[in-house]
Coordinates of N, CA and C in Angstrom, one line a residue:
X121 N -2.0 -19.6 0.5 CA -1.0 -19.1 1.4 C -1.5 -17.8 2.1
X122 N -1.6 -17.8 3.1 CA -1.6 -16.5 4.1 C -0.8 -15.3 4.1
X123 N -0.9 -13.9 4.4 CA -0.3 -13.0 4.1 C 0.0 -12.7 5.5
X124 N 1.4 -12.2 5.8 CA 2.1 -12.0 7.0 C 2.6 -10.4 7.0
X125 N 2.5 -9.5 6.3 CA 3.0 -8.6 5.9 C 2.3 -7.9 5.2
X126 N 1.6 -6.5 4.9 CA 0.9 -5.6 4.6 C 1.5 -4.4 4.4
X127 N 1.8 -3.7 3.5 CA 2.9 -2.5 3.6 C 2.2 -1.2 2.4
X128 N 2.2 -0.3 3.2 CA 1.5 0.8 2.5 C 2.7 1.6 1.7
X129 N 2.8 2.1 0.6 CA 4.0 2.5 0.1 C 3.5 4.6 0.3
X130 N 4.1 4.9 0.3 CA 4.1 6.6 -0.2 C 5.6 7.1 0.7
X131 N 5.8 8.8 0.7 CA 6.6 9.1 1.5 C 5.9 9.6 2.7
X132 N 7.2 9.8 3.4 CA 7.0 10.5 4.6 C 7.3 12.1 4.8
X133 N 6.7 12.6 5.7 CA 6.6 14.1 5.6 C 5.0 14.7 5.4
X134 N 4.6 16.1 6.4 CA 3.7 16.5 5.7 C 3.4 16.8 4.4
X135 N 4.3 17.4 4.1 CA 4.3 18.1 2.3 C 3.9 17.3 1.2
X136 N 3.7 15.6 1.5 CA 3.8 14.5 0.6 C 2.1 14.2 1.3
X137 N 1.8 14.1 2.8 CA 0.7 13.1 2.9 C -0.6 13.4 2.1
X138 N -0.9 14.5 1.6 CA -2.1 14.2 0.5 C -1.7 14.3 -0.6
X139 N -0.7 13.6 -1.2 CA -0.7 13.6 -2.5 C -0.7 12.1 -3.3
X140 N -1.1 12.2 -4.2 CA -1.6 10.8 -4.9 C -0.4 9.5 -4.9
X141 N 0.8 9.6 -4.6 CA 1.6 9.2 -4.0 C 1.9 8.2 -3.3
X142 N 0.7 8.8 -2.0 CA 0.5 8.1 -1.0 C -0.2 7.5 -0.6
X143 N -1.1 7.0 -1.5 CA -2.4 6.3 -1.4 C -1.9 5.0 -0.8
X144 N -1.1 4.7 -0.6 CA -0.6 3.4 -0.3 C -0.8 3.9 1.5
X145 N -0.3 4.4 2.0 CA 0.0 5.0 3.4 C -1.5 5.6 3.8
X146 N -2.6 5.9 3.2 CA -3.4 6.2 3.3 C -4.5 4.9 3.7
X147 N -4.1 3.6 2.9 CA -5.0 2.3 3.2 C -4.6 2.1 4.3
X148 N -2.9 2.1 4.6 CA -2.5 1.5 6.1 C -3.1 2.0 7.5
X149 N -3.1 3.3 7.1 CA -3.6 4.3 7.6 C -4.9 3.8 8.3
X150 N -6.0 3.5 7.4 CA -7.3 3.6 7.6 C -7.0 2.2 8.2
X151 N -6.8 1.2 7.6 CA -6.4 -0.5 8.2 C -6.5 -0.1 9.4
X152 N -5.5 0.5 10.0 CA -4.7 0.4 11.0 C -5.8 1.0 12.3
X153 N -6.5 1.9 11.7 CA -7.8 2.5 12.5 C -9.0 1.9 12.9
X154 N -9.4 0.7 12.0 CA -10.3 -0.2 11.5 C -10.1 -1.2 12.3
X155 N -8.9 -1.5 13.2 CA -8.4 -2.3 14.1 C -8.0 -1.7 15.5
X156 N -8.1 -0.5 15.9 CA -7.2 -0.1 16.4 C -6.3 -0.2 17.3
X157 N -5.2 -0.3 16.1 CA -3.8 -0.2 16.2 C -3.3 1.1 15.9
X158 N -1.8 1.4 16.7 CA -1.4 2.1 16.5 C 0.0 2.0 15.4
X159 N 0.4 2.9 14.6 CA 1.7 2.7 14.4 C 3.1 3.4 14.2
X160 N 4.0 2.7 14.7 CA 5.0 3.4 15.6 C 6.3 3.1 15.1
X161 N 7.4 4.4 15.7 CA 8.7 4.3 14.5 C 9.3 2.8 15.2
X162 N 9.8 1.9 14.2 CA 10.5 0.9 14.7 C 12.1 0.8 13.5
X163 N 13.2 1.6 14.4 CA 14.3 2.2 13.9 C 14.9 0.6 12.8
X164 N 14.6 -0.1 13.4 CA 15.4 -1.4 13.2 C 14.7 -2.6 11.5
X165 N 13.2 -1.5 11.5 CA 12.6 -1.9 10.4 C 12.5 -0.8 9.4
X166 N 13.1 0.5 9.9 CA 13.1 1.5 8.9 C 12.2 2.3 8.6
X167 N 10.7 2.0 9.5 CA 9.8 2.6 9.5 C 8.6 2.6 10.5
X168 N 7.1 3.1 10.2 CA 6.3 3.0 11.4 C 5.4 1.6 10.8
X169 N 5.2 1.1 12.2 CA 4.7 -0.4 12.3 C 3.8 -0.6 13.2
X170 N 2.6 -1.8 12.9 CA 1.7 -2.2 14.1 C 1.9 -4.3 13.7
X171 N 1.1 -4.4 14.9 CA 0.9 -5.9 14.7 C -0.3 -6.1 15.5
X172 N -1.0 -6.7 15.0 CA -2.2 -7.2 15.1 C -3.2 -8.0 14.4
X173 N -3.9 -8.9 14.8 CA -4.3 -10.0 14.5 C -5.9 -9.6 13.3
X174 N -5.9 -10.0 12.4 CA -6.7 -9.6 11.2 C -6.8 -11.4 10.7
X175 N -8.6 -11.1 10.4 CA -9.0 -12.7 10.2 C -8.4 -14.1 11.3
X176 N -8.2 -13.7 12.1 CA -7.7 -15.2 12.7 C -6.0 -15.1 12.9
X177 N -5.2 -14.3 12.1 CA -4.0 -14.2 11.5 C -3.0 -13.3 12.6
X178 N -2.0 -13.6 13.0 CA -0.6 -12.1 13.4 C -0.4 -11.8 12.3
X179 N -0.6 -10.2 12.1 CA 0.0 -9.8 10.5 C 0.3 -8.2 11.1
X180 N 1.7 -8.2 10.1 CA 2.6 -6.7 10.4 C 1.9 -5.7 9.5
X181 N 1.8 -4.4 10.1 CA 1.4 -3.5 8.9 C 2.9 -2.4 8.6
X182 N 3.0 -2.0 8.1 CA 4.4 -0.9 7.6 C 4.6 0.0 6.5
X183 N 4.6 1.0 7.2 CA 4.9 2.1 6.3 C 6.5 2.7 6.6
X184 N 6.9 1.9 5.4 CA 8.4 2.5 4.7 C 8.6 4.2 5.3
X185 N 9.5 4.8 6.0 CA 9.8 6.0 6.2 C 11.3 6.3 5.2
X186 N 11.1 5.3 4.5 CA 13.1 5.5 3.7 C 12.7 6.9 2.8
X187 N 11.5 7.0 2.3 CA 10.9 7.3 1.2 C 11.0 6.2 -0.3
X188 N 10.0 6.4 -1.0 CA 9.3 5.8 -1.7 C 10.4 5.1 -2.5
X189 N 11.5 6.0 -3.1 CA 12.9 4.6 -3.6 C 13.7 4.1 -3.4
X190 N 13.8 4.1 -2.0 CA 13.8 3.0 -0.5 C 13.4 2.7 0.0
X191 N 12.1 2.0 -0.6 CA 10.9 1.3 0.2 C 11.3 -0.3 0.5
X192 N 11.9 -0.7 0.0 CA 12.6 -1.9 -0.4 C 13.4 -2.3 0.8
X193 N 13.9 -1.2 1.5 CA 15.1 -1.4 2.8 C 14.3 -2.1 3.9
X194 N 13.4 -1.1 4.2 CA 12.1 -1.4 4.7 C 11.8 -3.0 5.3
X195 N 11.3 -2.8 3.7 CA 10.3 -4.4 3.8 C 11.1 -5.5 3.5
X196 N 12.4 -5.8 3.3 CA 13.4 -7.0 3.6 C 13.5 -7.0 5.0
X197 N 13.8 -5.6 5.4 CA 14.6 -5.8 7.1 C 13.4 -6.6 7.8
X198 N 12.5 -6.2 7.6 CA 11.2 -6.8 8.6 C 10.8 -8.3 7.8
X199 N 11.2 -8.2 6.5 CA 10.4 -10.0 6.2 C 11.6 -10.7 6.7
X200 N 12.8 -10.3 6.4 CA 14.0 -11.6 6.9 C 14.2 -11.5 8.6
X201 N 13.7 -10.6 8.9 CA 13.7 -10.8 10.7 C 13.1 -11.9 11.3
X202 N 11.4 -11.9 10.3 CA 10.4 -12.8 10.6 C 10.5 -13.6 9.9
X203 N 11.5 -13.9 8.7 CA 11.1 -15.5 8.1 C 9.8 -14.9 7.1
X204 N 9.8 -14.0 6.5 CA 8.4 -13.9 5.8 C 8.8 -14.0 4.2
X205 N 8.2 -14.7 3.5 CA 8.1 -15.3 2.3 C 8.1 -14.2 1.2
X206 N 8.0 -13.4 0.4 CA 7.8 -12.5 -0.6 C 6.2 -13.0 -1.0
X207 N 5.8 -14.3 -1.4 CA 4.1 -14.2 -1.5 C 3.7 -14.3 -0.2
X208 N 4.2 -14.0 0.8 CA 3.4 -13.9 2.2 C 3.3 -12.2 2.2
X209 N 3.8 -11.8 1.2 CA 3.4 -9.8 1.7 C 2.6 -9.7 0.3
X210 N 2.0 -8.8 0.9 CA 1.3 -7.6 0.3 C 1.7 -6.3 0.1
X211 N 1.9 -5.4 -1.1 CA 2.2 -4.0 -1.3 C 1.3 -3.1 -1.7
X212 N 0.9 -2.4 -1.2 CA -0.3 -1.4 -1.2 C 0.2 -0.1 -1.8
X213 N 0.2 0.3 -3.3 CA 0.6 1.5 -3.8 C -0.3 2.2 -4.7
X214 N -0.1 3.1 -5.0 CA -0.2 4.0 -6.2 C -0.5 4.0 -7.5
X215 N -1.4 3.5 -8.8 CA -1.1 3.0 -10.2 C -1.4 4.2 -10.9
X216 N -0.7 4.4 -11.7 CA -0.8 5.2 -12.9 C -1.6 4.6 -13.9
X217 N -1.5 3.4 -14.2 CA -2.0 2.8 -15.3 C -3.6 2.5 -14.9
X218 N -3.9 2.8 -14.0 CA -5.5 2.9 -13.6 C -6.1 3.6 -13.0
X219 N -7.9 4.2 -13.5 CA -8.4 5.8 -13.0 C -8.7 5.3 -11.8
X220 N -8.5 7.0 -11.3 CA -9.5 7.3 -9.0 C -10.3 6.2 -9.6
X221 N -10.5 5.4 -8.9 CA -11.7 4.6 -8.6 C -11.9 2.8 -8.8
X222 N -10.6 2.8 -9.5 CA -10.8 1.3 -9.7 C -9.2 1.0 -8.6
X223 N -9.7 -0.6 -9.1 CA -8.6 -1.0 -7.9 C -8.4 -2.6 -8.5
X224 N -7.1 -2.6 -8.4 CA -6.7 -4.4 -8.5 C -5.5 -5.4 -8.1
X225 N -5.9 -6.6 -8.0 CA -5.3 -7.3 -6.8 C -4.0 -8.0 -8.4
X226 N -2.8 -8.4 -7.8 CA -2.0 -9.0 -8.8 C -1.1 -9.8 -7.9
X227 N 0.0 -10.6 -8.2 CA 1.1 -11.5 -7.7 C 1.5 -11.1 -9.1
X228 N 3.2 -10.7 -8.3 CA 4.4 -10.8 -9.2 C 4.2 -9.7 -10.2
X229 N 5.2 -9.8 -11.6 CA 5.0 -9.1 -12.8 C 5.9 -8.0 -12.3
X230 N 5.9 -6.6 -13.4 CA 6.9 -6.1 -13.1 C 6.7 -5.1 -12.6
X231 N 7.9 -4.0 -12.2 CA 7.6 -2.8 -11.4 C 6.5 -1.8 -12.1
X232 N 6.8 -1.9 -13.6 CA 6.4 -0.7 -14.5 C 6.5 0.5 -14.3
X233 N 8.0 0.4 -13.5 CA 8.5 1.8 -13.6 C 8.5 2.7 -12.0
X234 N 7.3 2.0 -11.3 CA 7.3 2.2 -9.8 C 8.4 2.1 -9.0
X235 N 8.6 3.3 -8.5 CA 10.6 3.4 -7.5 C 10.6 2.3 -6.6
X236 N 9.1 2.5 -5.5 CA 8.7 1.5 -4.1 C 8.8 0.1 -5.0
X237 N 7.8 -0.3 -5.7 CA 8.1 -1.4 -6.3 C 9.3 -2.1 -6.6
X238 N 10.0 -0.9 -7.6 CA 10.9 -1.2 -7.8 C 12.3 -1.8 -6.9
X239 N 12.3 -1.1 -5.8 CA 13.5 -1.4 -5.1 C 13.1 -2.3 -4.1
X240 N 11.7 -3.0 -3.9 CA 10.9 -3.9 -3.1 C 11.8 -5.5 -4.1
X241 N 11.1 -4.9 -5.1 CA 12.0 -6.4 -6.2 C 13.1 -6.5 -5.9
X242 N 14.0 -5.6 -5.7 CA 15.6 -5.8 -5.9 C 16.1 -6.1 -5.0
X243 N 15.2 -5.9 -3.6 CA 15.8 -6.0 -2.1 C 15.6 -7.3 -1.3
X244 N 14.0 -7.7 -1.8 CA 13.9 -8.9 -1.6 C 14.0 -10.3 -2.6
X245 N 15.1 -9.8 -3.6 CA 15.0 -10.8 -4.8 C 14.3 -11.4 -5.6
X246 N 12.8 -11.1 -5.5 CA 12.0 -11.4 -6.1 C 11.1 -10.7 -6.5
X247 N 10.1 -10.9 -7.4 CA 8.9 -9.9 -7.6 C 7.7 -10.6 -7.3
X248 N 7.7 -12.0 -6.6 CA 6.6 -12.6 -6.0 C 5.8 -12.4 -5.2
X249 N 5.9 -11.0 -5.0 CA 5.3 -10.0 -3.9 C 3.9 -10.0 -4.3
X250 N 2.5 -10.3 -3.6 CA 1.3 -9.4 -4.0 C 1.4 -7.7 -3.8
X251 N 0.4 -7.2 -4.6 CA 0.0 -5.9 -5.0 C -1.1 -5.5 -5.1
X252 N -1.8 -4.8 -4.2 CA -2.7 -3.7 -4.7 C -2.7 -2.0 -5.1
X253 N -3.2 -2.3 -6.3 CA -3.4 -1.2 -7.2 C -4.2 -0.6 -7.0
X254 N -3.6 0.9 -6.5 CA -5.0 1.9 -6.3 C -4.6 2.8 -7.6
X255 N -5.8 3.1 -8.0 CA -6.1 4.2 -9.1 C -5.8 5.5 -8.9
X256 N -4.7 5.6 -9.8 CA -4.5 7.6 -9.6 C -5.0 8.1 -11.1
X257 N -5.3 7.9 -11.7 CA -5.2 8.0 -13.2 C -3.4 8.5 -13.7
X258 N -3.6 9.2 -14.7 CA -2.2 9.6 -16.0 C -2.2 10.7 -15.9
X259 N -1.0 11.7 -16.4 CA -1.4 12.3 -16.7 C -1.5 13.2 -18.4
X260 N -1.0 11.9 -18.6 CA -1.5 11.9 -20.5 C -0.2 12.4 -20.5
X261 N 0.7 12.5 -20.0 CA 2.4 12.9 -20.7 C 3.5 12.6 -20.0
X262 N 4.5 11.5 -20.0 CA 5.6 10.7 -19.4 C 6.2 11.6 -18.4
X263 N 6.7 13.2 -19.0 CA 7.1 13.7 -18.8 C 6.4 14.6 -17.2
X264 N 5.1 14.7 -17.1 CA 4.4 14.9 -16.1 C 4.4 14.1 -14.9
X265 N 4.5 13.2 -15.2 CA 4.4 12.1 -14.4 C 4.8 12.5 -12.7
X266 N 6.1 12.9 -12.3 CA 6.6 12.9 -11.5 C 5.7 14.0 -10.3
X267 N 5.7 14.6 -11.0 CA 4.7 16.3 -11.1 C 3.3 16.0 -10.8
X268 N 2.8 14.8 -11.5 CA 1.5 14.2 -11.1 C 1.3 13.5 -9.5
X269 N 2.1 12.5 -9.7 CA 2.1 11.8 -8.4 C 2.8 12.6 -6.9
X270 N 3.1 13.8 -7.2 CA 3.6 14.6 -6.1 C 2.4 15.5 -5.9
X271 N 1.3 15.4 -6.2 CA 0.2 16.6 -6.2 C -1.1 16.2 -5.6
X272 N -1.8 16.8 -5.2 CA -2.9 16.6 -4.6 C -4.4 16.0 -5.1
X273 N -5.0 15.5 -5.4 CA -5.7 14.8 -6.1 C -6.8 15.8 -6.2
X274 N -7.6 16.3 -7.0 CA -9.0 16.7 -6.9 C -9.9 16.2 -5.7
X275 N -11.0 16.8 -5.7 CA -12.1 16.1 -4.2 C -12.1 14.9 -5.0
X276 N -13.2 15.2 -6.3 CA -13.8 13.8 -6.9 C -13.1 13.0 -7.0
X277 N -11.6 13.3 -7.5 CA -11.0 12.1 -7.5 C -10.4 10.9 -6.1
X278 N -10.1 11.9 -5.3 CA -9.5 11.7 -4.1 C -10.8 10.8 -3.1
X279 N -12.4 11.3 -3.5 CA -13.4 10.5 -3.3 C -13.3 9.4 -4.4
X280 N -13.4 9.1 -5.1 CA -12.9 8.4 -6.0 C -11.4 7.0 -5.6
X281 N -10.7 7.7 -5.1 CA -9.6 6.7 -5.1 C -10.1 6.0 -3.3
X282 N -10.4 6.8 -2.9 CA -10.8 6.3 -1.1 C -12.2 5.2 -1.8
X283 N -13.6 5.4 -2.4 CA -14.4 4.5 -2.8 C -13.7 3.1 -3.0
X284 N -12.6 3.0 -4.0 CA -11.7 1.7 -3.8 C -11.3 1.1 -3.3
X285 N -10.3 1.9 -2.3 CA -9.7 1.9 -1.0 C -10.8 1.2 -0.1
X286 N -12.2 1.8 0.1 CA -12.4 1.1 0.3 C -13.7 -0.4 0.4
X287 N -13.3 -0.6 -0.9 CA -13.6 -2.2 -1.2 C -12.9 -2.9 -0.5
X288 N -11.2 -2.4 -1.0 CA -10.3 -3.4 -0.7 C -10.4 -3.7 1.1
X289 N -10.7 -2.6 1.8 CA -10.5 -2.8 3.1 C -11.3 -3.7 3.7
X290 N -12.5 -3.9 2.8 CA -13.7 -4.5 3.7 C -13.2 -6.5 2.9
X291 N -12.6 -6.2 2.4 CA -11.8 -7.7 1.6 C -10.8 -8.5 2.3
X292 N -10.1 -7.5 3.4 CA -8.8 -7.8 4.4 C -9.0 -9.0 4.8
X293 N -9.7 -9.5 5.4 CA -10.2 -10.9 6.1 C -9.8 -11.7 4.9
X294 N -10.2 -11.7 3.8 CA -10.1 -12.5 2.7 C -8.6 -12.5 2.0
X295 N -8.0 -11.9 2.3 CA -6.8 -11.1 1.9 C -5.6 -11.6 2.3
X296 N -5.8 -11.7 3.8 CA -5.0 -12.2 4.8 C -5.4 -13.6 4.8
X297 N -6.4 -14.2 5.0 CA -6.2 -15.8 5.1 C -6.0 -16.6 3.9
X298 N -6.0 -16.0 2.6 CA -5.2 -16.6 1.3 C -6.6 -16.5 0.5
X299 N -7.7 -15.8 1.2 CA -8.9 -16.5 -0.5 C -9.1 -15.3 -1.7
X300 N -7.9 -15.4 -2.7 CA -7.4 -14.3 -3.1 C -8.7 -14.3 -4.5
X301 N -8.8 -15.0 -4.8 CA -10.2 -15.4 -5.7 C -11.2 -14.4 -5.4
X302 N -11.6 -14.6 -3.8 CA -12.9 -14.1 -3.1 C -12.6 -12.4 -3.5
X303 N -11.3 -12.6 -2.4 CA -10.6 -10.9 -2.6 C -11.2 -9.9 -3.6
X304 N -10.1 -10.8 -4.8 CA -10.5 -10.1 -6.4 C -11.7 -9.8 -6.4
X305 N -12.6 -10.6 -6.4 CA -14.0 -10.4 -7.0 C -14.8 -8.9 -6.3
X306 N -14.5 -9.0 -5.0 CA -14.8 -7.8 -3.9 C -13.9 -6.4 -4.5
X307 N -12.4 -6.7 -4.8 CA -11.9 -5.5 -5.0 C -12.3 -5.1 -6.2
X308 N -12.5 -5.7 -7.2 CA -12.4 -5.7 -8.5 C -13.7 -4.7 -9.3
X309 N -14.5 -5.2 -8.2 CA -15.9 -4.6 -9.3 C -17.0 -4.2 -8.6
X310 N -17.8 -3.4 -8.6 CA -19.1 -3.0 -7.8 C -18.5 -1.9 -6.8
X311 N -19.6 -1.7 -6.1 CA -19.1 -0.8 -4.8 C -19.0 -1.3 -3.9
X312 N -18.5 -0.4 -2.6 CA -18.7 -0.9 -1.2 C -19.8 -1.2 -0.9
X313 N -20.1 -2.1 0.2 CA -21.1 -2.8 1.0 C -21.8 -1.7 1.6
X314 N -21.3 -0.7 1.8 CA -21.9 0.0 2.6 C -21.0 1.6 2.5
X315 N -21.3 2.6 3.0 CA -20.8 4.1 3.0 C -19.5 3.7 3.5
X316 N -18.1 4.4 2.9 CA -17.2 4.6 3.8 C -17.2 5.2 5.0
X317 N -17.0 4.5 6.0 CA -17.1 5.1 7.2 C -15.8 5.8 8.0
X318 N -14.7 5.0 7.0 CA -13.4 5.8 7.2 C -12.9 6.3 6.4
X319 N -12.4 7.8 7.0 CA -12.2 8.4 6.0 C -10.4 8.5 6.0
X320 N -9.8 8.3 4.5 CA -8.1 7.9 4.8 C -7.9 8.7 4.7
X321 N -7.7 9.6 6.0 CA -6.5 10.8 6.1 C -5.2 10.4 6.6
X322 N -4.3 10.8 6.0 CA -2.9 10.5 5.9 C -2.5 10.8 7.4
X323 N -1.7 9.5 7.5 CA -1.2 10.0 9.3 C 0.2 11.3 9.3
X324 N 0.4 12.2 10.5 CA 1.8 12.9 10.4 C 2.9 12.1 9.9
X325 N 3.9 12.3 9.2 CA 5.2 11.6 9.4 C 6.6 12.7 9.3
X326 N 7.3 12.2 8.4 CA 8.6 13.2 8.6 C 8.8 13.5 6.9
X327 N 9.7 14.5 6.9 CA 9.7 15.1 5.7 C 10.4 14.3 4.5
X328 N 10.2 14.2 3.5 CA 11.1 13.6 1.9 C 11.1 13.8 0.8
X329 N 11.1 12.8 0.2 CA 11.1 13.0 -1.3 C 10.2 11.9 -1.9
X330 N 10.7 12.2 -3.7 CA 9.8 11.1 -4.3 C 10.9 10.2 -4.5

């Protein structure tokens, strides 16, 4: 199956765009440049959007402006507009559970605690959603957590999580027309094909929360 839907998770606001957070908004980001598209507030989908044709495909990109535990408002309003399936999207976020630098592709399973995730499940009734996992690492204490993912990454690591970032980018073609196999193998392991050429700096947005 084909993916119709692409959605970068983080918040919106200066104060948030470099922080580990937003690594999600940071791929859309670069995506969105790598094509260039622009993307723009669309009141009616709750956030900033492009559309453009990737592999052969019409596919929406979106970055949630609800903030991150209303990401969920978001991405129903725009999949039930268009008839879009829950395994026809893709969610592009943030993992805790894996270091800067790795990255991985999943369908379904559970939020594990992710707010965006989480209210993506609840909004669109299902968790049949794909996922990519960018690496933020831990911060070795539950209690930090929050504190972690609101903060700014180190260089190495922040080189580190963009190295990932972009595998997965150069995988899009594969991604979007369903060869999720191929995808994995690309996102999963080795390096890029070549130097990142783009570099994901966070676009402006508007101010929030976690």
């Amino acid at each position: 199956m084909t993916l119709k839907l692409l959605v970068g998770l983080g918040n919106p606001g200066p104060e948030y765009d470099a922080t580990r957070h937003n690594a999600g908004f940071w791929w859309i980001d670069a995506l969105a440049r790598q094509h260039g598209a622009m993307l723009v507030p669309e009141k009616g989908f709750f956030g900033n959007a492009a559309r453009l044709r990737i592999g052969g495909q019409q596919v929406w990109l979106l970055q949630p402006m609800t903030f991150m535990n209303r990401s969920g408002q978001a991405v129903a309003a725009l999949a039930r507009f268009y008839k879009i399936a829950p395994q026809e999207i893709l969610v592009v976020h943030d993992e805790l559970d894996l270091l800067p630098g790795q990255a991985k592709l999943k369908r379904g399973g559970s939020h594990a605690g992710h707010n965006g995730l989480k209210d993506i499940q609840a909004q669109l009734g299902s968790p049949d959603f794909w996922r990519l996992r960018l690496g933020i690492g831990h911060p070795g204490v539950k209690s930090e957590v929050v504190h972690w993912v609101l903060r700014k990454p180190p260089a190495a690591e922040r080189d580190a999580i963009e190295a990932a970032s972009e595998r997965a980018l150069q995988a899009v073609d594969e991604l979007v027309t369903g060869q999720m196999e191929q995808a994995m193998r690309r996102i999963h392991g080795g390096k890029p094909d070549a130097p990142a050429a783009r570099k994901l700096a966070p676009a402006a947005t508007q101010p929030g929360e976690s």
